[in-house]
Amino acid sequence: MNSIADSDAYFNPERMLVQHQAALTLLQGMLADPNSSTLDWLDLACGRGQVISHLKDNISDNHRKKIRYCGYDIDNNHSRNAAQVAESLELGDARFDIGEISRFSDVLPNELSFDFITLTNTVHEIIPVRLSGILFDCINRLSPNGSLFIYDMDKLPSPELGAVLWSTVEIKSVIATLCAQLGASEYEPAIGQWQHSSCNGWNVQIKRSHLSIPEEIADKREAAVMATAERIQALLTSKLQQTRGALESLTKFGAGTGNEASDKESYLYSYWALTRAQEAK
C-alpha cells in the first residue's frame, strides 16, 4: 500500500467505531477460552492505535495479559502513537513493525503465526494488483484455529483521491476465487453489508479451520495469487467501464438533481482511482 495523501489514520479514544466494536467482540470470545493462555494478534495498518485504545474498557485485565499484539503500519509516526497506547494496557507483549502492507509477511519473522488478524478501513487504499497477495499472506499467517477479520467501506464520508472502493458483491467474488484456489471451494465466508449515517461498509471473517487446507500452503501462493489477481483485474475493468458510461451520460445530459451532482463528483474520483489502478504494477 502506497499511502494515499487524502486518507488519514483516525484516532479518537472517546469514539468507538462500529468496525472496531465488531473486532473487539470477536476478540472477547477468543480470550474467554480457558484452554488458551495466549492470543497472538496481528493488527495490519494499525494506524495510531484506535482499536487498542478501547481494550481497557472492554477486555479484562487477565484477558489483556493473554494478548501478544503485533501492530504493523507504513507510517512510523502512527506506530509510535500506537506504541504509547499499548504501553498503558499491560498486554502480554507488544511489538510494532514498519513497512509496505504488501510486504508484511516478508518483514515479520517466519515463525510468527496469529490467532487473530485484523485489517480495518484499509482495503480501499491498497493498490488492487497487490490485494490478492495480501489476502493470501494473511491466511497463510493464521494459526490452525486463527481468524481473519476484514472491514472496509464501499462508500466514504468524503472522497479520497486514489481510493478504490469495493462493493459487497465484488469482494465476495474475490474471496470466493481465493478460497477455490486454496482447495476450499465449498467454504463461503459470509460477507456483511452495513449502512451507516455517513458511509456504507462491508466485512468478512475467514476462519482457517473452516478452509480445511494443509498447514503448509506456501506452494499454492503463485497460482492462487495469480488467479485472484486476474479476477480483481476483471472487476476493475468492469468498474471502469461502468464509471466511464456514467460520466458519458452526465456529459451529454448534465446533472438534473442534487444527487446526480454529488454522483458526478464520486464518479470523477472513482474514474481517477480506477485509471490509476489499471496502470499500477
PDB file of C-alpha atoms in Angstrom:
ATOM      1  CA  MET A   1       0.000   0.000   0.000  1.00  0.00           C
ATOM      2  CA  ASN A   2       1.424   3.327  -1.026  1.00  0.00           C
ATOM      3  CA  SER A   3      -0.002   5.936   1.306  1.00  0.00           C
ATOM      4  CA  ILE A   4      -2.924   7.909  -0.119  1.00  0.00           C
ATOM      5  CA  ALA A   5      -2.443  11.539   0.854  1.00  0.00           C
ATOM      6  CA  ASP A   6      -6.201  12.113   1.129  1.00  0.00           C
ATOM      7  CA  SER A   7      -6.558   9.357   3.735  1.00  0.00           C
ATOM      8  CA  ASP A   8      -5.877   9.807   7.427  1.00  0.00           C
ATOM      9  CA  ALA A   9      -5.293   7.499  10.401  1.00  0.00           C
ATOM     10  CA  TYR A  10      -8.286   8.231  12.595  1.00  0.00           C
ATOM     11  CA  PHE A  11      -7.655   8.462  16.333  1.00  0.00           C
ATOM     12  CA  ASN A  12     -10.251   9.433  18.906  1.00  0.00           C
ATOM     13  CA  PRO A  13     -10.293   7.300  22.085  1.00  0.00           C
ATOM     14  CA  GLU A  14     -13.632   8.842  23.007  1.00  0.00           C
ATOM     15  CA  ARG A  15     -15.349   7.288  19.997  1.00  0.00           C
ATOM     16  CA  MET A  16     -15.797   3.578  19.318  1.00  0.00           C
ATOM     17  CA  LEU A  17     -16.055   2.845  15.595  1.00  0.00           C
ATOM     18  CA  VAL A  18     -18.517   0.075  14.737  1.00  0.00           C
ATOM     19  CA  GLN A  19     -15.900  -1.975  12.903  1.00  0.00           C
ATOM     20  CA  HIS A  20     -13.651  -1.899  15.949  1.00  0.00           C
ATOM     21  CA  GLN A  21     -16.567  -2.855  18.175  1.00  0.00           C
ATOM     22  CA  ALA A  22     -17.090  -5.891  15.945  1.00  0.00           C
ATOM     23  CA  ALA A  23     -13.393  -6.814  16.074  1.00  0.00           C
ATOM     24  CA  LEU A  24     -13.275  -6.497  19.865  1.00  0.00           C
ATOM     25  CA  THR A  25     -16.408  -8.604  20.219  1.00  0.00           C
ATOM     26  CA  LEU A  26     -14.674 -11.391  18.291  1.00  0.00           C
ATOM     27  CA  LEU A  27     -11.581 -10.886  20.431  1.00  0.00           C
ATOM     28  CA  GLN A  28     -13.595 -11.191  23.661  1.00  0.00           C
ATOM     29  CA  GLY A  29     -14.845 -14.620  22.592  1.00  0.00           C
ATOM     30  CA  MET A  30     -11.353 -15.870  21.758  1.00  0.00           C
ATOM     31  CA  LEU A  31      -9.847 -14.613  25.005  1.00  0.00           C
ATOM     32  CA  ALA A  32     -12.597 -16.251  27.065  1.00  0.00           C
ATOM     33  CA  ASP A  33     -11.300 -19.717  26.114  1.00  0.00           C
ATOM     34  CA  PRO A  34      -9.964 -21.129  29.413  1.00  0.00           C
ATOM     35  CA  ASN A  35      -7.743 -23.547  27.495  1.00  0.00           C
ATOM     36  CA  SER A  36      -5.798 -20.727  25.870  1.00  0.00           C
ATOM     37  CA  SER A  37      -3.126 -18.840  27.807  1.00  0.00           C
ATOM     38  CA  THR A  38      -2.009 -16.601  24.923  1.00  0.00           C
ATOM     39  CA  LEU A  39      -3.522 -14.972  21.860  1.00  0.00           C
ATOM     40  CA  ASP A  40      -1.335 -13.662  19.050  1.00  0.00           C
ATOM     41  CA  TRP A  41      -2.957 -10.698  17.289  1.00  0.00           C
ATOM     42  CA  LEU A  42      -1.675  -9.029  14.118  1.00  0.00           C
ATOM     43  CA  ASP A  43      -3.272  -5.622  13.540  1.00  0.00           C
ATOM     44  CA  LEU A  44      -2.417  -4.723   9.938  1.00  0.00           C
ATOM     45  CA  ALA A  45      -2.463  -0.998   9.161  1.00  0.00           C
ATOM     46  CA  CYS A  46      -2.776  -0.382  12.893  1.00  0.00           C
ATOM     47  CA  GLY A  47      -2.644   3.388  12.445  1.00  0.00           C
ATOM     48  CA  ARG A  48      -2.395   5.408  15.631  1.00  0.00           C
ATOM     49  CA  GLY A  49      -3.900   2.668  17.791  1.00  0.00           C
ATOM     50  CA  GLN A  50      -7.605   3.450  17.548  1.00  0.00           C
ATOM     51  CA  VAL A  51      -8.793  -0.110  18.106  1.00  0.00           C
ATOM     52  CA  ILE A  52      -6.449  -0.905  21.013  1.00  0.00           C
ATOM     53  CA  SER A  53      -7.372   2.358  22.728  1.00  0.00           C
ATOM     54  CA  HIS A  54     -10.634   0.628  23.716  1.00  0.00           C
ATOM     55  CA  LEU A  55      -9.090  -2.528  25.169  1.00  0.00           C
ATOM     56  CA  LYS A  56      -9.002  -1.340  28.759  1.00  0.00           C
ATOM     57  CA  ASP A  57     -12.740  -0.645  28.826  1.00  0.00           C
ATOM     58  CA  ASN A  58     -13.780  -3.828  27.060  1.00  0.00           C
ATOM     59  CA  ILE A  59     -11.204  -6.526  27.854  1.00  0.00           C
ATOM     60  CA  SER A  60     -10.481  -7.574  31.445  1.00  0.00           C
ATOM     61  CA  ASP A  61      -7.020  -7.233  32.994  1.00  0.00           C
ATOM     62  CA  ASN A  62      -6.463 -11.000  32.967  1.00  0.00           C
ATOM     63  CA  HIS A  63      -7.536 -11.342  29.368  1.00  0.00           C
ATOM     64  CA  ARG A  64      -5.373  -8.435  28.215  1.00  0.00           C
ATOM     65  CA  LYS A  65      -2.368 -10.228  29.666  1.00  0.00           C
ATOM     66  CA  LYS A  66      -3.030 -13.071  27.215  1.00  0.00           C
ATOM     67  CA  ILE A  67      -2.652 -10.780  24.218  1.00  0.00           C
ATOM     68  CA  ARG A  68       0.610 -10.753  22.281  1.00  0.00           C
ATOM     69  CA  TYR A  69      -0.022  -7.809  19.997  1.00  0.00           C
ATOM     70  CA  CYS A  70       1.771  -7.008  16.754  1.00  0.00           C
ATOM     71  CA  GLY A  71       0.952  -3.682  15.143  1.00  0.00           C
ATOM     72  CA  TYR A  72       2.042  -3.170  11.548  1.00  0.00           C
ATOM     73  CA  ASP A  73       1.843   0.098   9.632  1.00  0.00           C
ATOM     74  CA  ILE A  74       3.522   2.019   6.845  1.00  0.00           C
ATOM     75  CA  ASP A  75       3.908   5.167   8.958  1.00  0.00           C
ATOM     76  CA  ASN A  76       6.414   5.219  11.825  1.00  0.00           C
ATOM     77  CA  ASN A  77       4.717   8.240  13.404  1.00  0.00           C
ATOM     78  CA  HIS A  78       1.470   6.298  13.599  1.00  0.00           C
ATOM     79  CA  SER A  79       3.208   3.324  15.181  1.00  0.00           C
ATOM     80  CA  ARG A  80       4.859   5.490  17.826  1.00  0.00           C
ATOM     81  CA  ASN A  81       1.440   6.766  18.855  1.00  0.00           C
ATOM     82  CA  ALA A  82       0.056   3.235  18.920  1.00  0.00           C
ATOM     83  CA  ALA A  83       3.030   2.052  20.976  1.00  0.00           C
ATOM     84  CA  GLN A  84       2.304   4.720  23.588  1.00  0.00           C
ATOM     85  CA  VAL A  85      -1.293   3.492  23.772  1.00  0.00           C
ATOM     86  CA  ALA A  86      -0.137  -0.135  24.122  1.00  0.00           C
ATOM     87  CA  GLU A  87       2.244   0.675  26.988  1.00  0.00           C
ATOM     88  CA  SER A  88      -0.657   1.525  29.282  1.00  0.00           C
ATOM     89  CA  LEU A  89      -2.610  -1.668  28.613  1.00  0.00           C
ATOM     90  CA  GLU A  90      -0.455  -4.299  30.390  1.00  0.00           C
ATOM     91  CA  LEU A  91      -0.577  -6.654  27.416  1.00  0.00           C
ATOM     92  CA  GLY A  92       1.296  -9.941  27.424  1.00  0.00           C
ATOM     93  CA  ASP A  93       3.559  -8.497  24.767  1.00  0.00           C
ATOM     94  CA  ALA A  94       3.504  -5.752  22.136  1.00  0.00           C
ATOM     95  CA  ARG A  95       5.693  -5.158  19.116  1.00  0.00           C
ATOM     96  CA  PHE A  96       5.461  -2.809  16.150  1.00  0.00           C
ATOM     97  CA  ASP A  97       6.823  -3.276  12.647  1.00  0.00           C
ATOM     98  CA  ILE A  98       7.058  -0.805   9.774  1.00  0.00           C
ATOM     99  CA  GLY A  99       6.722  -1.442   6.053  1.00  0.00           C
ATOM    100  CA  GLU A 100       4.535  -1.625   2.977  1.00  0.00           C
ATOM    101  CA  ILE A 101       1.465  -3.678   3.772  1.00  0.00           C
ATOM    102  CA  SER A 102       2.088  -5.840   0.697  1.00  0.00           C
ATOM    103  CA  ARG A 103       5.398  -6.891   2.286  1.00  0.00           C
ATOM    104  CA  PHE A 104       4.222  -7.577   5.817  1.00  0.00           C
ATOM    105  CA  SER A 105       4.856 -11.308   5.568  1.00  0.00           C
ATOM    106  CA  ASP A 106       8.430 -10.669   4.408  1.00  0.00           C
ATOM    107  CA  VAL A 107       9.046  -8.187   7.224  1.00  0.00           C
ATOM    108  CA  LEU A 108       7.670 -10.320  10.076  1.00  0.00           C
ATOM    109  CA  PRO A 109       9.719 -13.289  11.350  1.00  0.00           C
ATOM    110  CA  ASN A 110       8.858 -16.507   9.505  1.00  0.00           C
ATOM    111  CA  GLU A 111       7.968 -18.373  12.694  1.00  0.00           C
ATOM    112  CA  LEU A 112       5.187 -15.967  13.670  1.00  0.00           C
ATOM    113  CA  SER A 113       1.592 -17.089  13.159  1.00  0.00           C
ATOM    114  CA  PHE A 114      -1.502 -15.387  14.504  1.00  0.00           C
ATOM    115  CA  ASP A 115      -4.766 -16.373  16.142  1.00  0.00           C
ATOM    116  CA  PHE A 116      -6.380 -13.109  15.069  1.00  0.00           C
ATOM    117  CA  ILE A 117      -5.560 -10.815  12.145  1.00  0.00           C
ATOM    118  CA  THR A 118      -7.416  -7.565  11.618  1.00  0.00           C
ATOM    119  CA  LEU A 119      -7.432  -5.339   8.547  1.00  0.00           C
ATOM    120  CA  THR A 120      -9.880  -2.482   9.015  1.00  0.00           C
ATOM    121  CA  ASN A 121     -10.575   0.638   6.942  1.00  0.00           C
ATOM    122  CA  THR A 122      -7.661  -0.116   4.633  1.00  0.00           C
ATOM    123  CA  VAL A 123      -8.605  -2.227   1.599  1.00  0.00           C
ATOM    124  CA  HIS A 124      -9.707   0.838  -0.394  1.00  0.00           C
ATOM    125  CA  GLU A 125      -6.169   2.236  -0.011  1.00  0.00           C
ATOM    126  CA  ILE A 126      -4.438  -0.917  -1.253  1.00  0.00           C
ATOM    127  CA  ILE A 127      -3.251  -0.964  -4.863  1.00  0.00           C
ATOM    128  CA  PRO A 128      -5.587  -3.612  -6.333  1.00  0.00           C
ATOM    129  CA  VAL A 129      -2.809  -5.547  -8.057  1.00  0.00           C
ATOM    130  CA  ARG A 130      -1.348  -6.264  -4.611  1.00  0.00           C
ATOM    131  CA  LEU A 131      -4.580  -7.185  -2.843  1.00  0.00           C
ATOM    132  CA  SER A 132      -4.560 -10.892  -3.762  1.00  0.00           C
ATOM    133  CA  GLY A 133      -1.074 -11.372  -2.313  1.00  0.00           C
ATOM    134  CA  ILE A 134      -2.016  -9.630   0.928  1.00  0.00           C
ATOM    135  CA  LEU A 135      -5.135 -11.790   1.344  1.00  0.00           C
ATOM    136  CA  PHE A 136      -3.157 -14.977   0.707  1.00  0.00           C
ATOM    137  CA  ASP A 137      -0.410 -13.980   3.125  1.00  0.00           C
ATOM    138  CA  CYS A 138      -2.987 -13.203   5.822  1.00  0.00           C
ATOM    139  CA  ILE A 139      -4.477 -16.683   5.522  1.00  0.00           C
ATOM    140  CA  ASN A 140      -1.027 -18.255   5.391  1.00  0.00           C
ATOM    141  CA  ARG A 141      -0.087 -16.490   8.647  1.00  0.00           C
ATOM    142  CA  LEU A 142      -3.165 -17.716  10.555  1.00  0.00           C
ATOM    143  CA  SER A 143      -2.693 -20.349  13.246  1.00  0.00           C
ATOM    144  CA  PRO A 144      -4.735 -23.573  12.756  1.00  0.00           C
ATOM    145  CA  ASN A 145      -7.706 -22.027  14.595  1.00  0.00           C
ATOM    146  CA  GLY A 146      -6.943 -18.448  13.624  1.00  0.00           C
ATOM    147  CA  SER A 147      -9.410 -15.919  12.255  1.00  0.00           C
ATOM    148  CA  LEU A 148      -9.019 -13.066   9.759  1.00  0.00           C
ATOM    149  CA  PHE A 149     -11.371 -10.084  10.138  1.00  0.00           C
ATOM    150  CA  ILE A 150     -11.578  -7.507   7.344  1.00  0.00           C
ATOM    151  CA  TYR A 151     -13.753  -4.412   7.288  1.00  0.00           C
ATOM    152  CA  ASP A 152     -13.833  -1.649   4.727  1.00  0.00           C
ATOM    153  CA  MET A 153     -16.136   0.906   3.160  1.00  0.00           C
ATOM    154  CA  ASP A 154     -17.829   0.875  -0.229  1.00  0.00           C
ATOM    155  CA  LYS A 155     -18.869   4.491   0.257  1.00  0.00           C
ATOM    156  CA  LEU A 156     -16.699   7.071   2.016  1.00  0.00           C
ATOM    157  CA  PRO A 157     -17.902  10.046   4.089  1.00  0.00           C
ATOM    158  CA  SER A 158     -15.853  12.244   1.736  1.00  0.00           C
ATOM    159  CA  PRO A 159     -13.999  11.150  -1.436  1.00  0.00           C
ATOM    160  CA  GLU A 160     -10.308  10.255  -1.313  1.00  0.00           C
ATOM    161  CA  LEU A 161      -8.106  10.606  -4.376  1.00  0.00           C
ATOM    162  CA  GLY A 162      -6.861   7.174  -5.425  1.00  0.00           C
ATOM    163  CA  ALA A 163      -9.246   5.142  -3.236  1.00  0.00           C
ATOM    164  CA  VAL A 164     -10.683   2.067  -4.993  1.00  0.00           C
ATOM    165  CA  LEU A 165     -13.948   1.118  -3.317  1.00  0.00           C
ATOM    166  CA  TRP A 166     -15.171  -2.481  -3.487  1.00  0.00           C
ATOM    167  CA  SER A 167     -18.810  -3.490  -3.181  1.00  0.00           C
ATOM    168  CA  THR A 168     -20.027  -6.457  -1.147  1.00  0.00           C
ATOM    169  CA  VAL A 169     -20.682  -8.437  -4.334  1.00  0.00           C
ATOM    170  CA  GLU A 170     -17.223  -7.685  -5.707  1.00  0.00           C
ATOM    171  CA  ILE A 171     -15.335  -8.609  -2.550  1.00  0.00           C
ATOM    172  CA  LYS A 172     -17.373 -11.810  -2.270  1.00  0.00           C
ATOM    173  CA  SER A 173     -16.205 -12.734  -5.771  1.00  0.00           C
ATOM    174  CA  VAL A 174     -12.569 -12.037  -4.842  1.00  0.00           C
ATOM    175  CA  ILE A 175     -12.737 -14.115  -1.656  1.00  0.00           C
ATOM    176  CA  ALA A 176     -14.533 -16.982  -3.421  1.00  0.00           C
ATOM    177  CA  THR A 177     -11.822 -17.102  -6.090  1.00  0.00           C
ATOM    178  CA  LEU A 178      -9.057 -17.243  -3.487  1.00  0.00           C
ATOM    179  CA  CYS A 179     -10.817 -19.956  -1.453  1.00  0.00           C
ATOM    180  CA  ALA A 180     -11.334 -22.064  -4.577  1.00  0.00           C
ATOM    181  CA  GLN A 181      -7.645 -21.758  -5.461  1.00  0.00           C
ATOM    182  CA  LEU A 182      -6.766 -22.972  -1.962  1.00  0.00           C
ATOM    183  CA  GLY A 183      -8.939 -26.056  -2.465  1.00  0.00           C
ATOM    184  CA  ALA A 184     -11.812 -24.779  -0.323  1.00  0.00           C
ATOM    185  CA  SER A 185     -14.445 -24.089  -2.977  1.00  0.00           C
ATOM    186  CA  GLU A 186     -17.273 -25.182  -0.650  1.00  0.00           C
ATOM    187  CA  TYR A 187     -16.326 -22.636   2.016  1.00  0.00           C
ATOM    188  CA  GLU A 188     -18.335 -19.432   1.644  1.00  0.00           C
ATOM    189  CA  PRO A 189     -17.327 -16.843   4.237  1.00  0.00           C
ATOM    190  CA  ALA A 190     -20.297 -14.596   4.995  1.00  0.00           C
ATOM    191  CA  ILE A 191     -19.945 -11.042   3.706  1.00  0.00           C
ATOM    192  CA  GLY A 192     -21.762  -8.467   5.832  1.00  0.00           C
ATOM    193  CA  GLN A 193     -23.140  -5.236   4.414  1.00  0.00           C
ATOM    194  CA  TRP A 194     -23.708  -2.295   6.746  1.00  0.00           C
ATOM    195  CA  GLN A 195     -25.309   1.089   6.203  1.00  0.00           C
ATOM    196  CA  HIS A 196     -24.145   3.905   8.464  1.00  0.00           C
ATOM    197  CA  SER A 197     -25.091   7.547   8.645  1.00  0.00           C
ATOM    198  CA  SER A 198     -22.007   8.810   6.802  1.00  0.00           C
ATOM    199  CA  CYS A 199     -20.765   5.744   4.883  1.00  0.00           C
ATOM    200  CA  ASN A 200     -21.533   2.168   3.887  1.00  0.00           C
ATOM    201  CA  GLY A 201     -19.323  -0.744   4.830  1.00  0.00           C
ATOM    202  CA  TRP A 202     -18.755  -4.468   4.429  1.00  0.00           C
ATOM    203  CA  ASN A 203     -16.971  -7.112   6.459  1.00  0.00           C
ATOM    204  CA  VAL A 204     -15.719 -10.644   6.022  1.00  0.00           C
ATOM    205  CA  GLN A 205     -14.382 -13.134   8.546  1.00  0.00           C
ATOM    206  CA  ILE A 206     -12.274 -16.070   7.372  1.00  0.00           C
ATOM    207  CA  LYS A 207     -11.536 -18.901   9.794  1.00  0.00           C
ATOM    208  CA  ARG A 208      -8.515 -21.021   8.923  1.00  0.00           C
ATOM    209  CA  SER A 209     -10.117 -24.189  10.331  1.00  0.00           C
ATOM    210  CA  HIS A 210     -13.128 -23.788   8.013  1.00  0.00           C
ATOM    211  CA  LEU A 211     -10.888 -23.794   4.967  1.00  0.00           C
ATOM    212  CA  SER A 212      -9.809 -27.406   5.671  1.00  0.00           C
ATOM    213  CA  ILE A 213      -6.463 -26.819   3.998  1.00  0.00           C
ATOM    214  CA  PRO A 214      -2.994 -28.172   4.829  1.00  0.00           C
ATOM    215  CA  GLU A 215      -0.865 -26.343   7.366  1.00  0.00           C
ATOM    216  CA  GLU A 216       1.693 -25.565   4.662  1.00  0.00           C
ATOM    217  CA  ILE A 217       0.193 -23.727   1.696  1.00  0.00           C
ATOM    218  CA  ALA A 218       3.163 -21.644   0.526  1.00  0.00           C
ATOM    219  CA  ASP A 219       3.453 -23.809  -2.605  1.00  0.00           C
ATOM    220  CA  LYS A 220      -0.028 -22.663  -3.643  1.00  0.00           C
ATOM    221  CA  ARG A 221       0.819 -18.977  -3.423  1.00  0.00           C
ATOM    222  CA  GLU A 222       1.822 -18.241  -7.009  1.00  0.00           C
ATOM    223  CA  ALA A 223      -1.199 -19.893  -8.641  1.00  0.00           C
ATOM    224  CA  ALA A 224      -3.680 -18.643  -6.028  1.00  0.00           C
ATOM    225  CA  VAL A 225      -2.426 -15.067  -6.132  1.00  0.00           C
ATOM    226  CA  MET A 226      -2.368 -15.018  -9.931  1.00  0.00           C
ATOM    227  CA  ALA A 227      -5.909 -16.365 -10.326  1.00  0.00           C
ATOM    228  CA  THR A 228      -7.267 -13.988  -7.697  1.00  0.00           C
ATOM    229  CA  ALA A 229      -5.398 -11.069  -9.273  1.00  0.00           C
ATOM    230  CA  GLU A 230      -6.972 -11.930 -12.626  1.00  0.00           C
ATOM    231  CA  ARG A 231     -10.406 -11.840 -11.015  1.00  0.00           C
ATOM    232  CA  ILE A 232      -9.612  -8.466  -9.452  1.00  0.00           C
ATOM    233  CA  GLN A 233      -8.425  -7.164 -12.825  1.00  0.00           C
ATOM    234  CA  ALA A 234     -11.677  -8.265 -14.473  1.00  0.00           C
ATOM    235  CA  LEU A 235     -13.661  -6.467 -11.785  1.00  0.00           C
ATOM    236  CA  LEU A 236     -11.567  -3.323 -12.248  1.00  0.00           C
ATOM    237  CA  THR A 237     -12.197  -3.361 -15.980  1.00  0.00           C
ATOM    238  CA  SER A 238     -15.940  -3.705 -15.415  1.00  0.00           C
ATOM    239  CA  LYS A 239     -15.955  -0.932 -12.797  1.00  0.00           C
ATOM    240  CA  LEU A 240     -14.052   1.387 -15.114  1.00  0.00           C
ATOM    241  CA  GLN A 241     -16.454   0.726 -17.996  1.00  0.00           C
ATOM    242  CA  GLN A 242     -19.453   1.423 -15.768  1.00  0.00           C
ATOM    243  CA  THR A 243     -17.882   4.609 -14.423  1.00  0.00           C
ATOM    244  CA  ARG A 244     -16.984   5.831 -17.904  1.00  0.00           C
ATOM    245  CA  GLY A 245     -20.551   5.139 -19.053  1.00  0.00           C
ATOM    246  CA  ALA A 246     -21.994   7.123 -16.149  1.00  0.00           C
ATOM    247  CA  LEU A 247     -19.682  10.050 -16.883  1.00  0.00           C
ATOM    248  CA  GLU A 248     -20.585   9.931 -20.579  1.00  0.00           C
ATOM    249  CA  SER A 249     -24.254  10.164 -19.636  1.00  0.00           C
ATOM    250  CA  LEU A 250     -23.626  13.104 -17.310  1.00  0.00           C
ATOM    251  CA  THR A 251     -21.560  14.807 -20.002  1.00  0.00           C
ATOM    252  CA  LYS A 252     -24.413  14.519 -22.510  1.00  0.00           C
ATOM    253  CA  PHE A 253     -27.389  15.230 -20.273  1.00  0.00           C
ATOM    254  CA  GLY A 254     -25.922  17.018 -17.242  1.00  0.00           C
ATOM    255  CA  ALA A 255     -26.832  16.591 -13.588  1.00  0.00           C
ATOM    256  CA  GLY A 256     -30.542  17.168 -13.182  1.00  0.00           C
ATOM    257  CA  THR A 257     -30.727  16.791  -9.411  1.00  0.00           C
ATOM    258  CA  GLY A 258     -28.579  17.422  -6.365  1.00  0.00           C
ATOM    259  CA  ASN A 259     -27.972  13.704  -6.015  1.00  0.00           C
ATOM    260  CA  GLU A 260     -26.748  13.476  -9.593  1.00  0.00           C
ATOM    261  CA  ALA A 261     -24.366  16.379  -8.969  1.00  0.00           C
ATOM    262  CA  SER A 262     -22.990  14.518  -5.944  1.00  0.00           C
ATOM    263  CA  ASP A 263     -22.748  11.326  -8.002  1.00  0.00           C
ATOM    264  CA  LYS A 264     -20.733  13.228 -10.619  1.00  0.00           C
ATOM    265  CA  GLU A 265     -18.066  14.028  -8.056  1.00  0.00           C
ATOM    266  CA  SER A 266     -17.982  10.417  -6.893  1.00  0.00           C
ATOM    267  CA  TYR A 267     -17.683   9.151 -10.468  1.00  0.00           C
ATOM    268  CA  LEU A 268     -14.812  11.540 -11.183  1.00  0.00           C
ATOM    269  CA  TYR A 269     -12.914  10.395  -8.099  1.00  0.00           C
ATOM    270  CA  SER A 270     -13.659   6.776  -8.991  1.00  0.00           C
ATOM    271  CA  TYR A 271     -12.535   7.232 -12.603  1.00  0.00           C
ATOM    272  CA  TRP A 272      -9.168   8.595 -11.488  1.00  0.00           C
ATOM    273  CA  ALA A 273      -8.695   5.832  -8.901  1.00  0.00           C
ATOM    274  CA  LEU A 274      -9.588   3.047 -11.361  1.00  0.00           C
ATOM    275  CA  THR A 275      -7.423   4.505 -14.144  1.00  0.00           C
ATOM    276  CA  ARG A 276      -4.528   4.794 -11.712  1.00  0.00           C
ATOM    277  CA  ALA A 277      -5.132   1.209 -10.511  1.00  0.00           C
ATOM    278  CA  GLN A 278      -5.067  -0.144 -14.066  1.00  0.00           C
ATOM    279  CA  GLU A 279      -1.627   1.416 -14.580  1.00  0.00           C
ATOM    280  CA  ALA A 280      -0.166   0.154 -11.292  1.00  0.00           C
ATOM    281  CA  LYS A 281       2.354  -2.657 -11.160  1.00  0.00           C
TER     282      LYS A 281
END
